[in-house]
Structures are given as structure tokens and as C-alpha cells.
PDB file of C-alpha atoms in Angstrom:
ATOM      1  CA  MET A   1      71.128 120.497 113.371  1.00 37.00           C
ATOM      2  CA  ARG A   2      68.204 120.261 115.718  1.00 37.00           C
ATOM      3  CA  ARG A   3      68.458 122.016 119.044  1.00 36.00           C
ATOM      4  CA  ARG A   4      68.695 119.800 122.108  1.00 42.00           C
ATOM      5  CA  GLY A   5      67.390 120.885 125.456  1.00 48.00           C
ATOM      6  CA  LEU A   6      66.729 119.863 129.019  1.00 52.00           C
ATOM      7  CA  PHE A   7      63.089 119.587 129.948  1.00 49.00           C
ATOM      8  CA  PHE A   8      60.967 118.714 132.897  1.00 46.00           C
ATOM      9  CA  LEU A   9      57.713 120.560 132.463  1.00 44.00           C
ATOM     10  CA  ASP A  10      54.573 120.170 134.487  1.00 41.00           C
ATOM     11  CA  ARG A  11      51.862 119.954 131.868  1.00 42.00           C
ATOM     12  CA  HIS A  12      48.313 120.788 132.870  1.00 41.00           C
ATOM     13  CA  SER A  13      46.803 117.322 132.742  1.00 41.00           C
ATOM     14  CA  ILE A  14      43.530 115.740 133.745  1.00 41.00           C
ATOM     15  CA  ASP A  15      43.008 113.937 137.016  1.00 40.00           C
ATOM     16  CA  ALA A  16      44.403 110.449 136.868  1.00 40.00           C
ATOM     17  CA  ALA A  17      41.252 109.070 138.443  1.00 40.00           C
ATOM     18  CA  PHE A  18      39.719 108.758 134.995  1.00 42.00           C
ATOM     19  CA  THR A  19      42.615 107.993 132.911  1.00 42.00           C
ATOM     20  CA  LEU A  20      41.903 108.392 136.457  1.00 42.00           C
ATOM     21  CA  LEU A  21      71.433 111.407 135.544  1.00 33.00           C
ATOM     22  CA  PRO A  22      72.468 112.274 139.048  1.00 31.00           C
ATOM     23  CA  LEU A  23      73.366 115.941 139.718  1.00 34.00           C
ATOM     24  CA  ALA A  24      76.271 116.062 142.153  1.00 35.00           C
ATOM     25  CA  GLY A  25      75.612 119.589 143.369  1.00 40.00           C
ATOM     26  CA  CYS A  26      72.254 118.823 144.994  1.00 43.00           C
ATOM     27  CA  ARG A  27      71.562 116.839 148.122  1.00 37.00           C
ATOM     28  CA  ARG A  28      69.672 113.651 147.453  1.00 35.00           C
ATOM     29  CA  SER A  29      68.371 112.865 150.925  1.00 32.00           C
ATOM     30  CA  VAL A  30      64.622 112.445 151.116  1.00 30.00           C
ATOM     31  CA  THR A  31      63.150 114.181 154.137  1.00 27.00           C
ATOM     32  CA  SER A  32      60.456 111.610 154.742  1.00 27.00           C
ATOM     33  CA  ALA A  33      59.841 108.015 153.710  1.00 27.00           C
ATOM     34  CA  LEU A  34      56.209 107.604 152.794  1.00 27.00           C
ATOM     35  CA  ASP A  35      53.945 104.637 152.556  1.00 30.00           C
ATOM     36  CA  CYS A  36      52.062 105.961 149.536  1.00 31.00           C
ATOM     37  CA  ARG A  37      49.051 103.953 148.500  1.00 31.00           C
ATOM     38  CA  ASN A  38      47.267 104.191 145.197  1.00 37.00           C
ATOM     39  CA  GLY A  39      44.913 107.033 144.442  1.00 35.00           C
ATOM     40  CA  SER A  40      41.648 105.462 145.525  1.00 36.00           C
ATOM     41  CA  ASN A  41      43.083 104.627 148.927  1.00 34.00           C
ATOM     42  CA  ILE A  42      44.354 108.068 149.888  1.00 31.00           C
ATOM     43  CA  VAL A  43      42.222 110.201 152.161  1.00 34.00           C
ATOM     44  CA  ILE A  44      42.736 113.911 151.614  1.00 35.00           C
ATOM     45  CA  ASP A  45      42.206 116.156 154.596  1.00 40.00           C
ATOM     46  CA  HIS A  46      40.174 118.858 152.855  1.00 40.00           C
ATOM     47  CA  LYS A  47      39.720 120.919 156.015  1.00 39.00           C
ATOM     48  CA  ARG A  48      43.447 121.009 156.599  1.00 41.00           C
ATOM     49  CA  ASN A  49      44.049 121.940 152.968  1.00 44.00           C
ATOM     50  CA  ALA A  50      41.401 124.649 153.122  1.00 39.00           C
ATOM     51  CA  ASP A  51      42.947 126.163 156.257  1.00 39.00           C
ATOM     52  CA  LYS A  52      46.418 126.185 154.746  1.00 58.00           C
ATOM     53  CA  SER A  53      47.204 129.385 152.895  1.00 77.00           C
ATOM     54  CA  VAL A  54      48.452 129.062 149.338  1.00 89.00           C
ATOM     55  CA  PRO A  55      52.050 130.289 149.174  1.00 94.00           C
ATOM     56  CA  ASP A  56      53.086 132.813 146.561  1.00 94.00           C
ATOM     57  CA  ASP A  57      55.940 132.202 144.138  1.00 97.00           C
ATOM     58  CA  ASN A  58      58.485 134.163 146.167  1.00 97.00           C
ATOM     59  CA  ARG A  59      57.816 132.122 149.286  1.00 97.00           C
ATOM     60  CA  ILE A  60      58.197 128.832 147.405  1.00 98.00           C
ATOM     61  CA  THR A  61      61.449 129.746 145.668  1.00 98.00           C
ATOM     62  CA  ALA A  62      62.888 131.307 148.836  1.00 98.00           C
ATOM     63  CA  CYS A  63      62.168 128.078 150.699  1.00 98.00           C
ATOM     64  CA  ALA A  64      64.008 126.045 148.040  1.00 98.00           C
ATOM     65  CA  SER A  65      66.939 128.440 148.123  1.00 98.00           C
ATOM     66  CA  ARG A  66      67.164 128.201 151.895  1.00 98.00           C
ATOM     67  CA  ARG A  67      66.811 124.415 152.018  1.00 97.00           C
ATOM     68  CA  TRP A  68      68.798 123.305 148.992  1.00 98.00           C
ATOM     69  CA  GLN A  69      70.629 126.348 147.613  1.00 98.00           C
ATOM     70  CA  PHE A  70      68.472 126.053 144.504  1.00 98.00           C
ATOM     71  CA  ASP A  71      68.489 129.127 142.267  1.00 98.00           C
ATOM     72  CA  ALA A  72      65.074 129.380 140.585  1.00 98.00           C
ATOM     73  CA  GLN A  73      65.596 131.200 137.298  1.00 98.00           C
ATOM     74  CA  ARG A  74      62.243 131.023 135.525  1.00 97.00           C
ATOM     75  CA  ARG A  75      58.823 129.524 135.974  1.00 98.00           C
ATOM     76  CA  VAL A  76      58.089 127.030 133.209  1.00 95.00           C
ATOM     77  CA  ASP A  77      54.676 125.498 133.918  1.00 91.00           C
ATOM     78  CA  PRO A  78      51.752 126.604 131.704  1.00 81.00           C
ATOM     79  CA  GLY A  79      49.550 127.537 134.643  1.00 76.00           C
ATOM     80  CA  GLY A  80      48.206 124.205 135.834  1.00 74.00           C
ATOM     81  CA  SER A  81      47.721 123.138 139.422  1.00 83.00           C
ATOM     82  CA  CYS A  82      51.415 122.476 140.050  1.00 93.00           C
ATOM     83  CA  ARG A  83      54.068 125.165 139.729  1.00 97.00           C
ATOM     84  CA  VAL A  84      57.469 124.399 138.220  1.00 98.00           C
ATOM     85  CA  TRP A  85      60.687 126.420 138.086  1.00 98.00           C
ATOM     86  CA  ALA A  86      63.793 125.741 136.037  1.00 98.00           C
ATOM     87  CA  GLY A  87      67.029 126.614 137.774  1.00 98.00           C
ATOM     88  CA  THR A  88      70.404 125.444 138.985  1.00 98.00           C
ATOM     89  CA  CYS A  89      71.928 123.764 141.993  1.00 96.00           C
ATOM     90  CA  SER A  90      74.912 125.207 143.822  1.00 92.00           C
ATOM     91  CA  ASP A  91      77.348 123.589 141.364  1.00 92.00           C
ATOM     92  CA  GLY A  92      75.515 125.008 138.344  1.00 94.00           C
ATOM     93  CA  SER A  93      73.819 121.748 137.347  1.00 95.00           C
ATOM     94  CA  ALA A  94      70.308 122.038 135.921  1.00 97.00           C
ATOM     95  CA  ALA A  95      67.310 120.996 138.014  1.00 98.00           C
ATOM     96  CA  PHE A  96      63.622 121.706 138.465  1.00 98.00           C
ATOM     97  CA  LEU A  97      61.613 122.720 141.501  1.00 99.00           C
ATOM     98  CA  LYS A  98      58.032 121.472 141.590  1.00 98.00           C
ATOM     99  CA  TRP A  99      55.374 122.622 144.045  1.00 98.00           C
ATOM    100  CA  HIS A 100      52.271 120.482 144.571  1.00 97.00           C
ATOM    101  CA  PRO A 101      49.139 122.116 146.030  1.00 95.00           C
ATOM    102  CA  GLN A 102      47.704 118.702 146.922  1.00 94.00           C
ATOM    103  CA  ARG A 103      49.385 116.171 149.172  1.00 96.00           C
ATOM    104  CA  ARG A 104      48.039 113.326 147.066  1.00 95.00           C
ATOM    105  CA  SER A 105      49.859 114.351 143.886  1.00 96.00           C
ATOM    106  CA  TRP A 106      53.039 115.101 145.886  1.00 98.00           C
ATOM    107  CA  ARG A 107      52.983 111.618 147.394  1.00 98.00           C
ATOM    108  CA  GLN A 108      52.289 109.978 144.057  1.00 98.00           C
ATOM    109  CA  GLU A 109      55.182 111.686 142.282  1.00 98.00           C
ATOM    110  CA  GLU A 110      57.527 111.306 145.252  1.00 98.00           C
ATOM    111  CA  GLN A 111      56.820 107.588 145.419  1.00 98.00           C
ATOM    112  CA  ALA A 112      57.322 107.098 141.684  1.00 98.00           C
ATOM    113  CA  LEU A 113      60.637 108.977 141.703  1.00 98.00           C
ATOM    114  CA  ARG A 114      61.936 107.453 144.930  1.00 98.00           C
ATOM    115  CA  GLN A 115      60.662 103.878 144.781  1.00 98.00           C
ATOM    116  CA  TRP A 116      59.604 102.888 141.288  1.00 98.00           C
ATOM    117  CA  LEU A 117      61.993 104.483 138.800  1.00 98.00           C
ATOM    118  CA  PRO A 118      65.231 103.343 140.506  1.00 97.00           C
ATOM    119  CA  GLN A 119      64.092  99.761 139.883  1.00 97.00           C
ATOM    120  CA  ILE A 120      64.005 100.293 136.106  1.00 97.00           C
ATOM    121  CA  ALA A 121      67.296 100.038 134.200  1.00 95.00           C
ATOM    122  CA  GLN A 122      68.654 103.512 133.447  1.00 91.00           C
ATOM    123  CA  GLU A 123      69.547 102.577 129.865  1.00 94.00           C
ATOM    124  CA  LEU A 124      65.885 102.012 128.986  1.00 96.00           C
ATOM    125  CA  ALA A 125      64.928 105.676 129.278  1.00 97.00           C
ATOM    126  CA  ASN A 126      66.063 109.036 130.569  1.00 96.00           C
ATOM    127  CA  ARG A 127      63.959 109.936 133.572  1.00 94.00           C
ATOM    128  CA  PRO A 128      63.944 112.483 136.384  1.00 96.00           C
ATOM    129  CA  GLU A 129      65.728 111.703 139.617  1.00 97.00           C
ATOM    130  CA  LEU A 130      64.522 112.857 143.009  1.00 98.00           C
ATOM    131  CA  LEU A 131      67.224 115.086 144.474  1.00 98.00           C
ATOM    132  CA  ASP A 132      65.368 116.193 147.590  1.00 98.00           C
ATOM    133  CA  SER A 133      61.870 116.757 148.875  1.00 98.00           C
ATOM    134  CA  SER A 134      59.742 118.382 151.550  1.00 98.00           C
ATOM    135  CA  GLU A 135      56.284 116.996 152.196  1.00 97.00           C
ATOM    136  CA  GLN A 136      55.472 119.851 154.566  1.00 96.00           C
ATOM    137  CA  GLU A 137      56.132 122.431 151.848  1.00 97.00           C
ATOM    138  CA  GLY A 138      54.836 120.254 148.991  1.00 98.00           C
ATOM    139  CA  LEU A 139      58.168 120.547 147.190  1.00 98.00           C
ATOM    140  CA  LEU A 140      60.183 118.208 145.001  1.00 99.00           C
ATOM    141  CA  LEU A 141      63.658 118.989 143.682  1.00 99.00           C
ATOM    142  CA  ILE A 142      64.098 117.010 140.488  1.00 98.00           C
ATOM    143  CA  SER A 143      66.932 116.460 138.024  1.00 98.00           C
ATOM    144  CA  ALA A 144      66.588 117.691 134.452  1.00 97.00           C
ATOM    145  CA  VAL A 145      65.864 115.240 131.637  1.00 96.00           C
ATOM    146  CA  ALA A 146      67.504 115.570 128.230  1.00 94.00           C
ATOM    147  CA  GLY A 147      65.403 115.907 125.104  1.00 94.00           C
ATOM    148  CA  GLU A 148      62.711 117.790 123.236  1.00 92.00           C
ATOM    149  CA  PRO A 149      58.965 117.147 123.703  1.00 92.00           C
ATOM    150  CA  VAL A 150      57.702 114.497 121.308  1.00 95.00           C
ATOM    151  CA  GLU A 151      54.403 116.364 120.983  1.00 88.00           C
ATOM    152  CA  SER A 152      56.242 119.229 119.262  1.00 80.00           C
ATOM    153  CA  GLY A 153      55.922 117.273 116.006  1.00 81.00           C
ATOM    154  CA  THR A 154      59.528 117.742 114.887  1.00 82.00           C
ATOM    155  CA  ASP A 155      60.456 114.052 114.896  1.00 88.00           C
ATOM    156  CA  SER A 156      60.637 112.066 111.669  1.00 93.00           C
ATOM    157  CA  GLU A 157      58.393 109.085 110.945  1.00 94.00           C
ATOM    158  CA  GLN A 158      61.327 106.762 111.504  1.00 95.00           C
ATOM    159  CA  GLU A 159      62.088 108.409 114.849  1.00 96.00           C
ATOM    160  CA  LEU A 160      58.459 108.139 115.935  1.00 97.00           C
ATOM    161  CA  HIS A 161      58.506 104.379 115.447  1.00 98.00           C
ATOM    162  CA  ILE A 162      61.700 104.141 117.500  1.00 98.00           C
ATOM    163  CA  ILE A 163      60.155 106.368 120.168  1.00 98.00           C
ATOM    164  CA  HIS A 164      56.990 104.298 120.394  1.00 98.00           C
ATOM    165  CA  ARG A 165      58.962 101.091 120.637  1.00 98.00           C
ATOM    166  CA  GLN A 166      61.014 102.571 123.482  1.00 98.00           C
ATOM    167  CA  THR A 167      57.865 103.789 125.253  1.00 98.00           C
ATOM    168  CA  GLY A 168      56.592 100.226 125.077  1.00 99.00           C
ATOM    169  CA  VAL A 169      59.811  98.861 126.570  1.00 98.00           C
ATOM    170  CA  PHE A 170      59.725 101.347 129.454  1.00 99.00           C
ATOM    171  CA  LEU A 171      56.052 100.782 130.204  1.00 99.00           C
ATOM    172  CA  ARG A 172      56.543  97.016 130.193  1.00 98.00           C
ATOM    173  CA  GLU A 173      59.119  97.366 132.946  1.00 98.00           C
ATOM    174  CA  LEU A 174      56.949  99.798 134.910  1.00 99.00           C
ATOM    175  CA  HIS A 175      53.946  97.483 134.746  1.00 99.00           C
ATOM    176  CA  ARG A 176      56.078  94.518 135.824  1.00 98.00           C
ATOM    177  CA  LEU A 177      57.352  96.119 139.021  1.00 98.00           C
ATOM    178  CA  GLU A 178      56.563  94.163 142.146  1.00 97.00           C
ATOM    179  CA  VAL A 179      54.139  96.357 144.066  1.00 96.00           C
ATOM    180  CA  VAL A 180      51.725  95.725 146.904  1.00 95.00           C
ATOM    181  CA  ASP A 181      48.123  96.709 146.242  1.00 96.00           C
ATOM    182  CA  GLU A 182      46.900  97.933 149.623  1.00 94.00           C
ATOM    183  CA  ASP A 183      43.584  99.206 148.339  1.00 95.00           C
ATOM    184  CA  PRO A 184      40.780  97.305 150.112  1.00 96.00           C
ATOM    185  CA  VAL A 185      38.436  98.067 147.197  1.00 97.00           C
ATOM    186  CA  ALA A 186      38.759  95.517 144.403  1.00 96.00           C
ATOM    187  CA  LEU A 187      39.316  96.876 140.904  1.00 97.00           C
ATOM    188  CA  SER A 188      36.024  95.343 139.799  1.00 97.00           C
ATOM    189  CA  LYS A 189      34.206  97.398 142.442  1.00 98.00           C
ATOM    190  CA  ALA A 190      36.296 100.533 141.993  1.00 98.00           C
ATOM    191  CA  MET A 191      35.486 100.957 138.289  1.00 98.00           C
ATOM    192  CA  PRO A 192      31.709 101.495 138.646  1.00 98.00           C
ATOM    193  CA  GLU A 193      32.391 103.619 141.737  1.00 98.00           C
ATOM    194  CA  ARG A 194      34.662 105.880 139.676  1.00 98.00           C
ATOM    195  CA  LEU A 195      31.945 106.246 137.064  1.00 98.00           C
ATOM    196  CA  GLN A 196      29.349 107.127 139.684  1.00 98.00           C
ATOM    197  CA  GLY A 197      31.752 109.656 141.131  1.00 98.00           C
ATOM    198  CA  TRP A 198      31.920 111.473 137.795  1.00 98.00           C
ATOM    199  CA  ILE A 199      28.162 111.284 137.335  1.00 98.00           C
ATOM    200  CA  ASP A 200      27.673 112.818 140.777  1.00 98.00           C
ATOM    201  CA  LYS A 201      30.031 115.668 139.832  1.00 96.00           C
ATOM    202  CA  ALA A 202      28.514 116.213 136.380  1.00 97.00           C
ATOM    203  CA  ASP A 203      26.103 119.005 137.375  1.00 95.00           C
ATOM    204  CA  GLY A 204      24.091 118.564 134.191  1.00 95.00           C
ATOM    205  CA  VAL A 205      26.952 118.462 131.674  1.00 96.00           C
ATOM    206  CA  LEU A 206      26.341 114.804 130.793  1.00 98.00           C
ATOM    207  CA  LYS A 207      23.421 113.834 128.591  1.00 96.00           C
ATOM    208  CA  ASP A 208      21.091 111.109 129.788  1.00 97.00           C
ATOM    209  CA  ASP A 209      22.062 108.816 126.916  1.00 96.00           C
ATOM    210  CA  GLN A 210      25.763 109.266 127.764  1.00 97.00           C
ATOM    211  CA  ILE A 211      25.113 108.212 131.354  1.00 98.00           C
ATOM    212  CA  VAL A 212      23.091 105.208 130.211  1.00 97.00           C
ATOM    213  CA  GLN A 213      25.762 104.247 127.687  1.00 96.00           C
ATOM    214  CA  ALA A 214      28.575 104.516 130.222  1.00 98.00           C
ATOM    215  CA  THR A 215      26.689 102.644 132.934  1.00 98.00           C
ATOM    216  CA  LYS A 216      25.912  99.817 130.529  1.00 98.00           C
ATOM    217  CA  CYS A 217      29.495  99.670 129.261  1.00 98.00           C
ATOM    218  CA  ILE A 218      31.098  99.420 132.700  1.00 98.00           C
ATOM    219  CA  GLY A 219      28.262  97.451 134.254  1.00 98.00           C
ATOM    220  CA  ASP A 220      28.895  96.035 137.700  1.00 98.00           C
ATOM    221  CA  GLY A 221      32.647  95.977 137.089  1.00 98.00           C
ATOM    222  CA  SER A 222      32.850  92.191 136.872  1.00 98.00           C
ATOM    223  CA  LEU A 223      34.663  92.617 133.553  1.00 97.00           C
ATOM    224  CA  PHE A 224      37.731  93.394 135.654  1.00 98.00           C
ATOM    225  CA  ALA A 225      37.339  90.584 138.179  1.00 97.00           C
ATOM    226  CA  ASN A 226      40.475  88.775 136.986  1.00 96.00           C
ATOM    227  CA  ASP A 227      42.612  91.871 136.440  1.00 97.00           C
ATOM    228  CA  ARG A 228      44.992  93.452 138.911  1.00 96.00           C
ATOM    229  CA  ARG A 229      46.406  96.876 139.520  1.00 98.00           C
ATOM    230  CA  VAL A 230      49.970  97.622 138.430  1.00 99.00           C
ATOM    231  CA  ALA A 231      52.299 100.608 138.755  1.00 99.00           C
ATOM    232  CA  CYS A 232      50.990 103.148 136.233  1.00 99.00           C
ATOM    233  CA  HIS A 233      52.097 106.558 134.990  1.00 99.00           C
ATOM    234  CA  ASN A 234      48.442 107.463 134.295  1.00 97.00           C
ATOM    235  CA  ASP A 235      49.244 110.286 131.870  1.00 95.00           C
ATOM    236  CA  TYR A 236      51.340 108.347 129.373  1.00 98.00           C
ATOM    237  CA  GLN A 237      51.295 110.302 126.130  1.00 96.00           C
ATOM    238  CA  PRO A 238      53.622 112.253 123.800  1.00 96.00           C
ATOM    239  CA  ARG A 239      53.464 115.482 125.820  1.00 92.00           C
ATOM    240  CA  ASN A 240      55.188 113.638 128.669  1.00 95.00           C
ATOM    241  CA  TRP A 241      57.818 112.011 126.441  1.00 98.00           C
ATOM    242  CA  LEU A 242      61.122 113.630 125.487  1.00 97.00           C
ATOM    243  CA  TRP A 243      63.467 112.613 122.678  1.00 96.00           C
ATOM    244  CA  ASP A 244      67.164 113.479 122.514  1.00 95.00           C
ATOM    245  CA  GLY A 245      67.737 111.839 119.146  1.00 94.00           C
ATOM    246  CA  HIS A 246      68.751 108.505 120.637  1.00 94.00           C
ATOM    247  CA  ARG A 247      66.854 107.777 123.813  1.00 96.00           C
ATOM    248  CA  LEU A 248      63.403 108.337 125.205  1.00 97.00           C
ATOM    249  CA  GLY A 249      62.769 110.466 128.282  1.00 98.00           C
ATOM    250  CA  ILE A 250      59.696 110.146 130.531  1.00 98.00           C
ATOM    251  CA  ILE A 251      58.502 113.004 132.752  1.00 97.00           C
ATOM    252  CA  ASP A 252      55.620 114.138 134.990  1.00 95.00           C
ATOM    253  CA  PHE A 253      54.769 111.390 137.453  1.00 97.00           C
ATOM    254  CA  GLU A 254      52.321 113.366 139.591  1.00 95.00           C
ATOM    255  CA  HIS A 255      49.451 111.055 138.608  1.00 95.00           C
ATOM    256  CA  ALA A 256      51.423 107.828 139.110  1.00 98.00           C
ATOM    257  CA  HIS A 257      49.620 105.243 141.212  1.00 98.00           C
ATOM    258  CA  LEU A 258      48.440 101.650 141.030  1.00 98.00           C
ATOM    259  CA  ASN A 259      45.770 101.264 138.379  1.00 98.00           C
ATOM    260  CA  HIS A 260      44.570  99.000 135.602  1.00 98.00           C
ATOM    261  CA  PRO A 261      47.327  98.968 132.936  1.00 99.00           C
ATOM    262  CA  GLY A 262      44.814 100.018 130.301  1.00 98.00           C
ATOM    263  CA  PHE A 263      44.789 103.532 131.730  1.00 98.00           C
ATOM    264  CA  ASP A 264      48.371 103.970 130.507  1.00 99.00           C
ATOM    265  CA  LEU A 265      47.274 103.191 126.945  1.00 98.00           C
ATOM    266  CA  VAL A 266      43.937 104.987 126.785  1.00 98.00           C
ATOM    267  CA  ARG A 267      45.326 108.333 125.607  1.00 96.00           C
ATOM    268  CA  LEU A 268      47.275 106.589 122.852  1.00 98.00           C
ATOM    269  CA  GLN A 269      44.364 104.377 121.867  1.00 97.00           C
ATOM    270  CA  VAL A 270      42.011 107.330 121.301  1.00 96.00           C
ATOM    271  CA  GLY A 271      44.684 109.713 120.003  1.00 94.00           C
ATOM    272  CA  THR A 272      48.013 109.035 118.344  1.00 94.00           C
ATOM    273  CA  TRP A 273      47.245 105.445 117.398  1.00 97.00           C
ATOM    274  CA  GLN A 274      44.003 106.450 115.714  1.00 94.00           C
ATOM    275  CA  GLU A 275      45.997 108.656 113.385  1.00 91.00           C
ATOM    276  CA  SER A 276      48.956 106.267 112.942  1.00 95.00           C
ATOM    277  CA  PRO A 277      48.017 102.626 113.677  1.00 96.00           C
ATOM    278  CA  SER A 278      51.515 101.452 112.749  1.00 97.00           C
ATOM    279  CA  LEU A 279      52.876 103.280 115.804  1.00 98.00           C
ATOM    280  CA  ARG A 280      50.776 100.988 117.978  1.00 98.00           C
ATOM    281  CA  GLU A 281      52.542  98.002 116.439  1.00 98.00           C
ATOM    282  CA  SER A 282      55.921  99.554 117.270  1.00 98.00           C
ATOM    283  CA  PHE A 283      54.766 100.178 120.841  1.00 99.00           C
ATOM    284  CA  LEU A 284      53.479  96.627 121.273  1.00 98.00           C
ATOM    285  CA  ASP A 285      56.732  95.262 119.863  1.00 98.00           C
ATOM    286  CA  GLY A 286      58.531  97.063 122.682  1.00 98.00           C
ATOM    287  CA  TYR A 287      55.891  96.127 125.252  1.00 99.00           C
ATOM    288  CA  GLY A 288      56.592  92.501 124.428  1.00 97.00           C
ATOM    289  CA  GLN A 289      53.034  91.225 124.416  1.00 95.00           C
ATOM    290  CA  TYR A 290      49.573  91.934 123.098  1.00 97.00           C
ATOM    291  CA  PRO A 291      47.452  92.547 126.213  1.00 97.00           C
ATOM    292  CA  ASP A 292      44.284  90.470 126.197  1.00 96.00           C
ATOM    293  CA  TRP A 293      42.302  93.513 127.357  1.00 97.00           C
ATOM    294  CA  LEU A 294      43.464  95.880 124.619  1.00 96.00           C
ATOM    295  CA  ASP A 295      40.701  95.187 122.107  1.00 93.00           C
ATOM    296  CA  ASP A 296      37.895  93.777 124.231  1.00 95.00           C
ATOM    297  CA  GLU A 297      35.129  95.091 126.486  1.00 98.00           C
ATOM    298  CA  ARG A 298      37.577  96.117 129.193  1.00 98.00           C
ATOM    299  CA  MET A 299      39.313  98.670 126.997  1.00 98.00           C
ATOM    300  CA  ASP A 300      35.919  99.930 125.853  1.00 98.00           C
ATOM    301  CA  ALA A 301      34.991 100.442 129.513  1.00 98.00           C
ATOM    302  CA  ILE A 302      38.273 102.226 130.252  1.00 98.00           C
ATOM    303  CA  ILE A 303      37.812 104.523 127.253  1.00 98.00           C
ATOM    304  CA  THR A 304      34.237 105.241 128.330  1.00 98.00           C
ATOM    305  CA  LEU A 305      35.293 106.121 131.874  1.00 98.00           C
ATOM    306  CA  PHE A 306      38.092 108.289 130.479  1.00 98.00           C
ATOM    307  CA  ALA A 307      35.649 110.037 128.138  1.00 98.00           C
ATOM    308  CA  ILE A 308      33.106 110.749 130.888  1.00 98.00           C
ATOM    309  CA  GLY A 309      35.884 112.267 132.967  1.00 97.00           C
ATOM    310  CA  CYS A 310      37.022 114.388 130.027  1.00 96.00           C
ATOM    311  CA  VAL A 311      33.552 115.851 129.570  1.00 98.00           C
ATOM    312  CA  VAL A 312      32.945 116.570 133.256  1.00 97.00           C
ATOM    313  CA  TRP A 313      36.416 117.762 134.243  1.00 93.00           C
ATOM    314  CA  GLY A 314      36.979 119.589 130.964  1.00 94.00           C
ATOM    315  CA  THR A 315      33.708 121.501 131.272  1.00 95.00           C
ATOM    316  CA  GLN A 316      34.369 122.496 134.872  1.00 93.00           C
ATOM    317  CA  HIS A 317      37.892 123.688 134.050  1.00 88.00           C
ATOM    318  CA  HIS A 318      37.081 125.318 130.697  1.00 91.00           C
ATOM    319  CA  GLN A 319      39.190 122.846 128.708  1.00 89.00           C
ATOM    320  CA  GLU A 320      37.160 122.729 125.514  1.00 94.00           C
ATOM    321  CA  LYS A 321      39.530 120.435 123.625  1.00 93.00           C
ATOM    322  CA  LEU A 322      39.258 117.917 126.432  1.00 93.00           C
ATOM    323  CA  VAL A 323      35.476 118.108 126.332  1.00 97.00           C
ATOM    324  CA  GLU A 324      35.540 117.570 122.571  1.00 97.00           C
ATOM    325  CA  LEU A 325      37.785 114.535 122.999  1.00 96.00           C
ATOM    326  CA  GLY A 326      35.434 113.033 125.562  1.00 98.00           C
ATOM    327  CA  ARG A 327      32.375 113.597 123.426  1.00 97.00           C
ATOM    328  CA  ARG A 328      34.100 112.114 120.406  1.00 96.00           C
ATOM    329  CA  CYS A 329      34.954 108.978 122.391  1.00 97.00           C
ATOM    330  CA  LEU A 330      31.342 108.649 123.531  1.00 96.00           C
ATOM    331  CA  ALA A 331      29.851 109.203 120.081  1.00 92.00           C
TER     332      ALA A 331
END
């Protein structure tokens, strides 16, 4: 019989800019209600961040113990930007403590957990619940989610089709949430600006023909003139899905913000679905429609922007597999 577990792991994932059950023992009050806008509309105070010392692990866990009586038992993140501890609340119930070094990612995950997920029917997917938070400390106290990581490769072919259908159902509901796009920059203008941002950061890692190809593919952004931003996870892939044998679980919402819906499918389009096209059909069956942008120039542009980001970010952070993925997409 397969082992079942409780997971909420912060996976080291690329910047979303290029993709860009209640626990009674913990308090659930949120210390501050935020008006969190999407990623391109958030201004990060770099000077303030630079002046703020980075806390060590003991300081973070001591703060959580003092605030919420959370007992941090082990650190479970693989060494990415966020730090995550598994532990227990005062009544012994499992939970996770997550520390964000950047206010932007804290606000994005806090908003998704506090505002977006409660609007989606619980029976559609297991998902983390926000138990408490501190913006000042960059902390989120989050409920555990049942299941094993889908990326572990232990699920049967039949289970994978069920999983992909359920991921489609959940994403459909996420994309249909009523949200207000407060970004003054239209999506059609934002797309070429994102590309230029990566080109400016490239520091020689992009070839001239890759820049020309990407610029031509995205053009002036008018491809997206009739599209709108929706609530997006922005890192929607098997490493952020859990499976308990019956129901899907979705984790890691630190990149969640309003975006073109294609960015939630790009990882699948260039990865899992390339290897198993039938899984895409199961996903789309759950999603309930065949998006008109999925196989046209808009998806090509999204994949290109994703790939450019993979090459630049992956090179700068020594993520060779990410660089290889980006280059393969651009080939």
C-alpha cells in the first residue's frame, strides 16, 4: 500500500514574470488586509529591502513560536529563496511556516490564500489554508495538504489522467474568479516590455538570433489586444500538485498574480504534454473548453517569453536544466 503524506513544500521555481482543511489549533486571523495588485503593478522598495538584515533560521522559528505557538520541527525547502518549516500547532495539528524574503511574493501568496482560494469549492481540490500571517516578518502559517507529489512518478497512467482532469477543473475555476485588474499597463503593452526586461538582464547569455526570433514572435504585443488578465497560479505543474489517491492538491502560490491564462499552461505545453499528449486532452476535458489561444501565435509568444526567461534566469542562478529547457523551446 502506498504511503500517504502531508506536503506543502516550497519548490525553487523561476520568477513568475516569465511564466512570469482547517486546523483548529492555530489562530486564523490575518494581521493585515492587503490590496495586492498583480506582479507588474507592484513597486518593490529595493533600498528598504537592502537595509533590512536577513534573519537567520532561529530568529524566524522563534518569532513563529512566540506569535502562534508553532513548533518548527524540520526545514523542508530545497534551498530556494523562500524558507519552509514543517511543524505542529499547539494542538498537534500539522502546519507549515513559510518565510518570504521579498514582500512581493509574500503579498502574492497571502492574497491567493486569503482571497482567491476560499472562493473555489473545497471539493474540487485539497489546498493550503492561511492560518495566520505577518507582513512585517514576511511569514505565512499555512495548513498542511494531503498527498504525495505528482512529479515523483509513482502514479499509474490511469491516475495521471484523473489528476490532469482534476487540474483542469481547478484551473477553470481559478481563471473564472471575478478579479479587478488594477494594472494601468495593458497586457498587449506589458508583453513586449517583459521581453525587453529579460533582454536588458541577459548580460550576453542570449544569442543575437534568439533575441531577433523572440522580438519577432512577440512583436508589438497587439496579438494580446483582445485578451485579459485572470487569476493565475503561474507555476502550475506536477511539482506543485499532490495526489492522495482520490483528490488533487495544489500548493505553492507565491507566484500567483493576474496574468494571461496561457502562463498557467506553458510548463505543461512544453513539458508533460509533449511526452503524453493524451494528458492534455484529459486536462482540457476538465477545463471545459479549448482556449482559442492554445495553439495559435499567442501561445507561441508565451512559450518564447518563457524560454527567454529560462535562459537568462537559469544562467544567472546556475540552473542548467532550466537553461536547457529554454534553449530547447527556442530551437
